[in-house]
PDB file of C-alpha atoms in Angstrom:
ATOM      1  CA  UNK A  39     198.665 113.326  58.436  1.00 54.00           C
ATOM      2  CA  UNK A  40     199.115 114.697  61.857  1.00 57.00           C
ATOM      3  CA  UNK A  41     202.630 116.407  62.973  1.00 51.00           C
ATOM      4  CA  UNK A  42     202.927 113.840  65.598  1.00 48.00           C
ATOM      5  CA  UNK A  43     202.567 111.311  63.469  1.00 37.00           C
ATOM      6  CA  UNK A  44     204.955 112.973  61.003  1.00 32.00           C
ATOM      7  CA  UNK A  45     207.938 112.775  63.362  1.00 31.00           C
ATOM      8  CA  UNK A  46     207.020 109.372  64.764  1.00 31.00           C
ATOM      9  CA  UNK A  47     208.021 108.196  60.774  1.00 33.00           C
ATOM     10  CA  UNK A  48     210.911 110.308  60.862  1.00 34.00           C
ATOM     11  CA  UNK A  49     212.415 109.131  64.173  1.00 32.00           C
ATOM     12  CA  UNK A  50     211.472 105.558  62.743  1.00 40.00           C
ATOM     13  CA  UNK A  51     213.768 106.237  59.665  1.00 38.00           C
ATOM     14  CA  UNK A  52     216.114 107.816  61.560  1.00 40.00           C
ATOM     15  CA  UNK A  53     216.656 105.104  63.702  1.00 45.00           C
ATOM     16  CA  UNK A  54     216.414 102.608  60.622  1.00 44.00           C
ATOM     17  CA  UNK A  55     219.355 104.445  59.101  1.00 56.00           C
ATOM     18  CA  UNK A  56     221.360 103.810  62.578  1.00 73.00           C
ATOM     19  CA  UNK A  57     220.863 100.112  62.542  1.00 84.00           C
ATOM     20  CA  UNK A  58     222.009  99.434  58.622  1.00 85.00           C
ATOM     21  CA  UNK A  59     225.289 101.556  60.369  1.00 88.00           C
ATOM     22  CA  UNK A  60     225.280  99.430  62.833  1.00 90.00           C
ATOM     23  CA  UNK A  61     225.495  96.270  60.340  1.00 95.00           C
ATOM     24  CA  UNK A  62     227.721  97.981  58.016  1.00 94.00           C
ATOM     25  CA  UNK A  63     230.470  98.537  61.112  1.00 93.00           C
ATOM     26  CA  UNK A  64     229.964  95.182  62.769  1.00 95.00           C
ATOM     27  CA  UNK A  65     230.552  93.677  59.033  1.00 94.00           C
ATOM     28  CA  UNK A  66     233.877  95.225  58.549  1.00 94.00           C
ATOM     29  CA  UNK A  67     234.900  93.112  62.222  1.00 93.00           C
ATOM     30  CA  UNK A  68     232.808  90.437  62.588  1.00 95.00           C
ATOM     31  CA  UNK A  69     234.627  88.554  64.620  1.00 92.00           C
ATOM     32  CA  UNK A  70     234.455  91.251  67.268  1.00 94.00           C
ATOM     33  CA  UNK A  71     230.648  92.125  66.973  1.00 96.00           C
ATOM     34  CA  UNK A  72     229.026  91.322  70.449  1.00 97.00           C
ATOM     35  CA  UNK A  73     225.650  93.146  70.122  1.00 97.00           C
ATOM     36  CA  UNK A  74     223.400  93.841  67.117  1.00 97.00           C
ATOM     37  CA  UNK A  75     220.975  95.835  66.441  1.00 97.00           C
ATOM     38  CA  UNK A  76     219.488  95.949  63.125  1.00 97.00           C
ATOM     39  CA  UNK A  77     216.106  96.219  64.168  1.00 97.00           C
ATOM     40  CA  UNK A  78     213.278  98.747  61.698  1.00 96.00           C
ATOM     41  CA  UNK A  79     215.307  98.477  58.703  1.00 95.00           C
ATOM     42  CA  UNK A  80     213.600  97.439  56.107  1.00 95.00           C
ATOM     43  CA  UNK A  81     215.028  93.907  55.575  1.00 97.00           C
ATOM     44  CA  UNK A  82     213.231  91.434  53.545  1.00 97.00           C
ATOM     45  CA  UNK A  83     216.148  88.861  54.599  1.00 97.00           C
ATOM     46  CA  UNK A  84     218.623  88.476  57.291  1.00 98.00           C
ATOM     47  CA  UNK A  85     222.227  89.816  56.009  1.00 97.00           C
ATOM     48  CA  UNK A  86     224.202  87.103  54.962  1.00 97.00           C
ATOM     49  CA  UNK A  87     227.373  88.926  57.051  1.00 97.00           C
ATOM     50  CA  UNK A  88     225.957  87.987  60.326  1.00 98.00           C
ATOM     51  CA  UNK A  89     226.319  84.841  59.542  1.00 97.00           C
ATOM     52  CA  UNK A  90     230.244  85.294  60.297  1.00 97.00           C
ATOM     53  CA  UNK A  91     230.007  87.283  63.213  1.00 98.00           C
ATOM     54  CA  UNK A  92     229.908  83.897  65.302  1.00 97.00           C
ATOM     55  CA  UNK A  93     230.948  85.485  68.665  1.00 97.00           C
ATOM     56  CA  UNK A  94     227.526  87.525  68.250  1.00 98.00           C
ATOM     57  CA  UNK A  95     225.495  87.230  72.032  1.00 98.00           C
ATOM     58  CA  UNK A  96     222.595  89.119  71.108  1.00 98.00           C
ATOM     59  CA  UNK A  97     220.832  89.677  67.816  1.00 98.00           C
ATOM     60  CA  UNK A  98     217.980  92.398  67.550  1.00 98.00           C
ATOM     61  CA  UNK A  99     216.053  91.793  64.576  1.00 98.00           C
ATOM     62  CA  UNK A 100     212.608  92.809  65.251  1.00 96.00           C
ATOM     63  CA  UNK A 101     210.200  95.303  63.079  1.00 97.00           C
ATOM     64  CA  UNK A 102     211.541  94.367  59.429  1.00 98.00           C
ATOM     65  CA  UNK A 103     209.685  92.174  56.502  1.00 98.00           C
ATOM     66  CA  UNK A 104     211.754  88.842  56.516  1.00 98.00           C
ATOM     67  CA  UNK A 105     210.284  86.203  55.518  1.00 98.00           C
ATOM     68  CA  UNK A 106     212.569  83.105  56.669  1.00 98.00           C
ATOM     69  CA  UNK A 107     215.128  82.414  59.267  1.00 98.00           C
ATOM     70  CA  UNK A 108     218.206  80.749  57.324  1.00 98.00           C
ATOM     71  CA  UNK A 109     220.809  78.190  57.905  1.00 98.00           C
ATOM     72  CA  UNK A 110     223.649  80.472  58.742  1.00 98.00           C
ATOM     73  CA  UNK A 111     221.889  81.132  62.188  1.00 98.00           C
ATOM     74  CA  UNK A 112     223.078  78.220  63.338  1.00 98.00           C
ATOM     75  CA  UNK A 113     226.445  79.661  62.751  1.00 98.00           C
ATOM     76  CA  UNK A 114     225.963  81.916  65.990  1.00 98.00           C
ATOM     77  CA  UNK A 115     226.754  79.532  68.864  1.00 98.00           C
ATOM     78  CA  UNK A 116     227.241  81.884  71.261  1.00 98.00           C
ATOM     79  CA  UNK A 117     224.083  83.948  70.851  1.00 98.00           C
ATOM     80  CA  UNK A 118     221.935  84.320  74.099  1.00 98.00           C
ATOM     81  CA  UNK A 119     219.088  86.702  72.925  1.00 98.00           C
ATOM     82  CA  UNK A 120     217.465  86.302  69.330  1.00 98.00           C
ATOM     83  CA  UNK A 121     214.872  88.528  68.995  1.00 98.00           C
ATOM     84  CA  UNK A 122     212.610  88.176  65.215  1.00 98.00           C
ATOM     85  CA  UNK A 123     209.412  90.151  66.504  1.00 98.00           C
ATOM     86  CA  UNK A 124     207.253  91.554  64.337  1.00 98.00           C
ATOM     87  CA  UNK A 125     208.562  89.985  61.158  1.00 98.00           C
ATOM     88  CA  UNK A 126     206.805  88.152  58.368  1.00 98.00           C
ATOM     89  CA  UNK A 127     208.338  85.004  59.497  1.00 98.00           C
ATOM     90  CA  UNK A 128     206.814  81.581  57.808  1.00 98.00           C
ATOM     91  CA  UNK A 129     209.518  79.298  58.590  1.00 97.00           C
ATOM     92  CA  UNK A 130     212.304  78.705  61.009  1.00 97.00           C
ATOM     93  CA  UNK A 131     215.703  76.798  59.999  1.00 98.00           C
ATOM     94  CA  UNK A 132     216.502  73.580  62.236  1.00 98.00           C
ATOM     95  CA  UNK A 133     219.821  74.652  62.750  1.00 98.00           C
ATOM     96  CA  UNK A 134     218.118  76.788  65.848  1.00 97.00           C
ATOM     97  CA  UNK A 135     219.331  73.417  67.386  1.00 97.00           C
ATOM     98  CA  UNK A 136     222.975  74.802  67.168  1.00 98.00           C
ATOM     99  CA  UNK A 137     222.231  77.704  69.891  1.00 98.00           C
ATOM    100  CA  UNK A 138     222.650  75.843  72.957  1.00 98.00           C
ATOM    101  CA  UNK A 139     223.415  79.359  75.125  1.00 98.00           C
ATOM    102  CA  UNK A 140     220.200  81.245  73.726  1.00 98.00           C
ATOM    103  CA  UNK A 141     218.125  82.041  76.627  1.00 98.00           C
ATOM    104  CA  UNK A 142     215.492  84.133  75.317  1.00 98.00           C
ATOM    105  CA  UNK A 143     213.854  83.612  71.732  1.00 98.00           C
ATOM    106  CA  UNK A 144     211.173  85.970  70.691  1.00 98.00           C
ATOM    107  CA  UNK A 145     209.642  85.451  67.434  1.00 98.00           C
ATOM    108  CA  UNK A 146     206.334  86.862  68.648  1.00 98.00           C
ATOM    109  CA  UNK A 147     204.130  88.538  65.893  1.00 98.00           C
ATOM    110  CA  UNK A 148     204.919  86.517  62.760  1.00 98.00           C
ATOM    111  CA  UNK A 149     203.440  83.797  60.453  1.00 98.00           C
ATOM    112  CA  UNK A 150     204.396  80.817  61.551  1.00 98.00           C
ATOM    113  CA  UNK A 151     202.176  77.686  60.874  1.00 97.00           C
ATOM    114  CA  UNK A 152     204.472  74.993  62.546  1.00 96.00           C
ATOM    115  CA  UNK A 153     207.546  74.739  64.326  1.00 97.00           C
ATOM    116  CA  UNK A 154     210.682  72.161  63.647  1.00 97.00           C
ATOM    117  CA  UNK A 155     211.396  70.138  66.229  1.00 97.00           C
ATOM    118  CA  UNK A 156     215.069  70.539  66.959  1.00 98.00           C
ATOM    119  CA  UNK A 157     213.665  74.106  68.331  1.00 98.00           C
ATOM    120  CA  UNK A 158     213.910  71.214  71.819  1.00 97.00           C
ATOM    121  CA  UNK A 159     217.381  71.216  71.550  1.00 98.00           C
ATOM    122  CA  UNK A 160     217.689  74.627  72.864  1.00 98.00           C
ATOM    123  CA  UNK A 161     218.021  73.324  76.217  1.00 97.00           C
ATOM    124  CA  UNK A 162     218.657  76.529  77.786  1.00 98.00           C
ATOM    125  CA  UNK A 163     215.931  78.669  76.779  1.00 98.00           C
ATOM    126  CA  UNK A 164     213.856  80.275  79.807  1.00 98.00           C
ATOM    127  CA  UNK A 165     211.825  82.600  77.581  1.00 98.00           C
ATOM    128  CA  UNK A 166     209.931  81.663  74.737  1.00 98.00           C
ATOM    129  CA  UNK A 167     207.442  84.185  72.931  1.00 98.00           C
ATOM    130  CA  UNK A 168     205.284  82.539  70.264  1.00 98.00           C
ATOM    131  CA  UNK A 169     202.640  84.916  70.414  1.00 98.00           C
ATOM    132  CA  UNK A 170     200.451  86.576  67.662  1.00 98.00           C
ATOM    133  CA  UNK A 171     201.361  83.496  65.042  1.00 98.00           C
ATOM    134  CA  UNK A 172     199.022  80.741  63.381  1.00 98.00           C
ATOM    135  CA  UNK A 173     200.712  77.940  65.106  1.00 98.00           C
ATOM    136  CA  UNK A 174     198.045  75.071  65.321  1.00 95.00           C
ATOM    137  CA  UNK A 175     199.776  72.635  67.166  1.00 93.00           C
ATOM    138  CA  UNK A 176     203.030  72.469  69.335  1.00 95.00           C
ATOM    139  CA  UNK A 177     205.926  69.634  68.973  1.00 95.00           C
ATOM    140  CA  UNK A 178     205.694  67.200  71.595  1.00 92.00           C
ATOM    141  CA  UNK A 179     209.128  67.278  72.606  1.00 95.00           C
ATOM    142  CA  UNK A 180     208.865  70.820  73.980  1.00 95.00           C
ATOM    143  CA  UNK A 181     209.324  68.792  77.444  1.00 95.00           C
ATOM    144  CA  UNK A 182     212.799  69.191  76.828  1.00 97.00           C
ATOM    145  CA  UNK A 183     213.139  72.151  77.442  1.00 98.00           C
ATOM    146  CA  UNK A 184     214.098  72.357  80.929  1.00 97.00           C
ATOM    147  CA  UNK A 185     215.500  75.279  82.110  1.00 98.00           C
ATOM    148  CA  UNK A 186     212.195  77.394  80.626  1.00 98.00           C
ATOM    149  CA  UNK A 187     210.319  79.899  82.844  1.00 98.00           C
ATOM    150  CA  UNK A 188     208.342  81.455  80.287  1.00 98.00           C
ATOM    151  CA  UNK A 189     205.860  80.728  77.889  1.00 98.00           C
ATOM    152  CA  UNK A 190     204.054  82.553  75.571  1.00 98.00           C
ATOM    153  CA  UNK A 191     201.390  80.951  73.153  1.00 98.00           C
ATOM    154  CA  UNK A 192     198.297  83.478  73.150  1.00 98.00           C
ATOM    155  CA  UNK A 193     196.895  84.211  69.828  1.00 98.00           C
ATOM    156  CA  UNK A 194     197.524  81.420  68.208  1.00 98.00           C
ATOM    157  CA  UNK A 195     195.571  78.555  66.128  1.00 96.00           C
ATOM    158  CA  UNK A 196     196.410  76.039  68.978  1.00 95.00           C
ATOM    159  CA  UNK A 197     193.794  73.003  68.931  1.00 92.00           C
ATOM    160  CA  UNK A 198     195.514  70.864  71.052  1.00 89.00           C
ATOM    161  CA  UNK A 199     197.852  71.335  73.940  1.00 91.00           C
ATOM    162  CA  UNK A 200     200.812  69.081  74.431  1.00 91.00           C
ATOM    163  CA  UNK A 201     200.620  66.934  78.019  1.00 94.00           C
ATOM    164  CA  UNK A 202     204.887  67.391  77.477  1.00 95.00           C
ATOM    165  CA  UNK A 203     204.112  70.966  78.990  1.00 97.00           C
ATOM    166  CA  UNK A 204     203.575  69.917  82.217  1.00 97.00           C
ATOM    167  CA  UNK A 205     207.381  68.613  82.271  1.00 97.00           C
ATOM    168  CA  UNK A 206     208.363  72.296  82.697  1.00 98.00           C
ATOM    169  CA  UNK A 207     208.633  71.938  85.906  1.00 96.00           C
ATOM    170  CA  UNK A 208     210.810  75.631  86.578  1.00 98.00           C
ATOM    171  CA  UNK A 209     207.906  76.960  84.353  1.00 98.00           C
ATOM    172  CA  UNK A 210     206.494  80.410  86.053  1.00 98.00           C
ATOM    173  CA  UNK A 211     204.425  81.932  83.392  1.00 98.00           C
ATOM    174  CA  UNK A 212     202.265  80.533  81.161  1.00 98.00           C
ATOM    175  CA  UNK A 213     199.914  82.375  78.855  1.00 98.00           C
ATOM    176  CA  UNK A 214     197.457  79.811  76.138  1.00 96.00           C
ATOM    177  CA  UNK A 215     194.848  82.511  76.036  1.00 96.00           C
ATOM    178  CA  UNK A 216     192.784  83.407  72.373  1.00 96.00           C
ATOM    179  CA  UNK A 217     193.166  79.790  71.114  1.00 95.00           C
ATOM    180  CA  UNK A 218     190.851  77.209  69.472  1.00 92.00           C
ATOM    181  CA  UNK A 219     191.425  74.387  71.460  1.00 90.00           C
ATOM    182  CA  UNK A 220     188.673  72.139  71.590  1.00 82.00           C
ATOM    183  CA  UNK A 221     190.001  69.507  74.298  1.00 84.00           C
ATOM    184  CA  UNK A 222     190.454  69.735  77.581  1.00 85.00           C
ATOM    185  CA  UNK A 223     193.380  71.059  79.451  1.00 90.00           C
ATOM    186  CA  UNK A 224     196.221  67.993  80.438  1.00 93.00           C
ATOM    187  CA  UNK A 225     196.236  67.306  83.405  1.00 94.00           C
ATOM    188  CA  UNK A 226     200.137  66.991  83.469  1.00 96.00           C
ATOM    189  CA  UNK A 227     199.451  70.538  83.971  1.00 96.00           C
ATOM    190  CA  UNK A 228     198.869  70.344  87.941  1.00 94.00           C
ATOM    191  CA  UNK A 229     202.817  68.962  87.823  1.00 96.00           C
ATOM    192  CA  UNK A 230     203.444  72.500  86.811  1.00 97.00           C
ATOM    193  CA  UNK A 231     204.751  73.281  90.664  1.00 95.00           C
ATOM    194  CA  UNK A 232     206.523  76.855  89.954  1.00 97.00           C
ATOM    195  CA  UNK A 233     203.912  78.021  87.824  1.00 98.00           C
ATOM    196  CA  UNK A 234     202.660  81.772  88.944  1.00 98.00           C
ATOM    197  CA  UNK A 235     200.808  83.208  86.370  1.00 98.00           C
ATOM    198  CA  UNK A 236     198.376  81.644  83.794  1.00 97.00           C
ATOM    199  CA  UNK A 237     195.623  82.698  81.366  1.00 97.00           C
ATOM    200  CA  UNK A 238     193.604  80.022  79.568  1.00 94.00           C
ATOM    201  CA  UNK A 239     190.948  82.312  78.551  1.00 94.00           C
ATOM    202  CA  UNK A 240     189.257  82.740  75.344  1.00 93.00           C
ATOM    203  CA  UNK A 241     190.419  79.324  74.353  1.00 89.00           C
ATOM    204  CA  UNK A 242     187.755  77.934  72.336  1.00 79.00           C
ATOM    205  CA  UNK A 243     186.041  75.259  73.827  1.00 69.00           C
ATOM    206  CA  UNK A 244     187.396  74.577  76.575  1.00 59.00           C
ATOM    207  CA  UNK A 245     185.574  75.966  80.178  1.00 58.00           C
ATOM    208  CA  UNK A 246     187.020  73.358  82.539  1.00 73.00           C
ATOM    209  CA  UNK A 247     190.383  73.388  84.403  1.00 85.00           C
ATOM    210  CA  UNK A 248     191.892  70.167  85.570  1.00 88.00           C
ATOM    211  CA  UNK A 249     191.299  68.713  88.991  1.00 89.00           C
ATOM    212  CA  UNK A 250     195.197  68.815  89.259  1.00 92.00           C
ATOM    213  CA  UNK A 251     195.488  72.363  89.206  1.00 90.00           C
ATOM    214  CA  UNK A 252     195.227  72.633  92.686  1.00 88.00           C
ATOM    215  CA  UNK A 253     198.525  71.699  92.659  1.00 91.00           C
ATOM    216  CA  UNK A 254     200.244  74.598  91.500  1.00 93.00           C
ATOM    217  CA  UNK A 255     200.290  75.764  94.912  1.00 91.00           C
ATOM    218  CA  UNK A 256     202.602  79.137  93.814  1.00 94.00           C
ATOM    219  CA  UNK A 257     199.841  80.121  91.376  1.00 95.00           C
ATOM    220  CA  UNK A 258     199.075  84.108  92.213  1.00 96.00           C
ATOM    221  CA  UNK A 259     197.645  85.146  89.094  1.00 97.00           C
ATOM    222  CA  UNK A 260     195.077  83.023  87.145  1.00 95.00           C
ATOM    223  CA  UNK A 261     193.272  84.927  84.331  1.00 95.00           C
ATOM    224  CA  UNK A 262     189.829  82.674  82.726  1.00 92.00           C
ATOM    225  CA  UNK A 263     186.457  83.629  80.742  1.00 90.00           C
ATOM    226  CA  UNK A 264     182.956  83.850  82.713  1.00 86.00           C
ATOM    227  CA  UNK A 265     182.021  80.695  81.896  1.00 80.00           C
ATOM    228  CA  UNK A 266     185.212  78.678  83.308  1.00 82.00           C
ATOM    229  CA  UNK A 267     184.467  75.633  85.669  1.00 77.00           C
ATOM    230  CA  UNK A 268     187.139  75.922  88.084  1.00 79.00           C
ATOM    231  CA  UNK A 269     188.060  72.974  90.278  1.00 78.00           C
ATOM    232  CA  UNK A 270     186.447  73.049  93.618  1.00 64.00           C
ATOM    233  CA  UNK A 271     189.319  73.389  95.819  1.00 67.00           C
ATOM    234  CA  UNK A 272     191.697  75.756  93.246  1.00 73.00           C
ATOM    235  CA  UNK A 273     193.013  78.765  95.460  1.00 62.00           C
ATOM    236  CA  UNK A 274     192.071  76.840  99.042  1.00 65.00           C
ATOM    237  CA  UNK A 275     194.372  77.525 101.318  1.00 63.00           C
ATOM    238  CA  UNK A 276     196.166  79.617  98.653  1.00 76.00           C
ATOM    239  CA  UNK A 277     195.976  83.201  99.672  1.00 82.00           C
ATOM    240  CA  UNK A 278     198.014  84.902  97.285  1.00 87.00           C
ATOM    241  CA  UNK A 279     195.803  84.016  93.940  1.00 92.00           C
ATOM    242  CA  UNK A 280     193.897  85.947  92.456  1.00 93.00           C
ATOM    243  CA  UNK A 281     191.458  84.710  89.762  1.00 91.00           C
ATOM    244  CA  UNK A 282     190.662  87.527  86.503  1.00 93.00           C
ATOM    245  CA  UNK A 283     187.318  87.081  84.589  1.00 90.00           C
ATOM    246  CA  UNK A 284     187.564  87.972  80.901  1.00 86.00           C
TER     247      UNK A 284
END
């Protein structure tokens, strides 16, 4: 083993060791604990304690081994930024409906099969990262979600894509790349009029873009495989875009 890799473990310890310290002191005052960071620790389950720090506005959870996202979360109603990255995640609680203030949710590299629906009622997400999971479809009432700007769903097992996306009409980013979809893209999605950025490639099947694309008239960034069809008039009298092959 190499000596850089040798203190790249022991900073990762190190900083491990912090974070239980920094659950151990927000424990002992829960009802004070703001921020926490408990993030490369080791956890095969989320501390029952921060369950009772409901004033709690952002929760750092990211690098660990849980498996499950419990009940109690629903506990933290004030919680803006929930953060479960590279977990071993394989299901989500419905209480997720109880964080009405949580604007960014990142449970990107995990296992997650499915979704529960109530993960709508979040109505003030902007950012949601579901990427690097095994979802293989999306709930339909993800058109709820209003207020969202950004969308992550690469690497997935996606084989269809809900036409509820193209309610997101404050969407800006929107990334459905290395996919298995095997239908073609909604065309709801041309409704998508603040959309900037977008990467449908490596999706499977699917090489042609809708018609109503040429719609998304703020599109600067559009990133597709070699063989994409794109409609005719996509980018016309749009100067700013600029089209990626993969």
């Amino acid at each position: 083993m190499g000596k850089g890799v040798i203190i790249l473990l022991f900073l990762a310890v190190t900083a491990g060791c912090d974070n239980i310290k920094n659950l151990d002191r927000a424990s002992q005052q829960p009802e004070r604990a703001k921020t926490l960071n408990v993030s490369s620790s080791n956890l095969e389950k989320v501390p029952a304690s921060i369950g009772e720090m409901t004033g709690l506005q952002e929760l750092n959870l990211f690098r660990n081994k849980i498996d499950s996202l419990p009940d109690f979360i629903g506990n933290l109603t004030e919680l803006e930024n929930l953060s479960l990255q590279s977990n071993r995640l394989v299901w989500v609680t419905p209480k997720l409906s109880a964080l009405k203030k949580c604007r960014k949710l990142n449970l990107r590299f995990n296992r997650l099969e499915s979704l529960p629906n109530e993960i709508c009622e979040m109505e003030n997400l902007v950012e949601l990262d579901l990427r690097n999971n095994r979802l293989k479809s999306l709930p339909c009432c993800l058109g709820k979600l209003q207020k969202l700007e950004y969308l992550y769903l690469s690497d997935n097992m996606l084989e269809t894509l809900p036409e509820e996306i193209g309610q997101l009409t404050h969407l800006k980013v929107l990334y459905l790349s290395s996919n298995n979809v095997s239908e073609p893209m909604p065309e709801s999605y041309g409704e998508l009029s603040n959309l900037t950025e977008l990467d449908v490639s490596r999706m499977g099947s699917v090489v042609q873009l809708p018609a109503s694309l040429q719609n998304c008239r703020k599109l600067e960034l559009l990133i597709i495989d070699n063989g994409t069809v794109l409609p005719y008039s996509t980018g016309r009298g749009n100067p700013r875009l600029k089209v990626i092959y993969r």
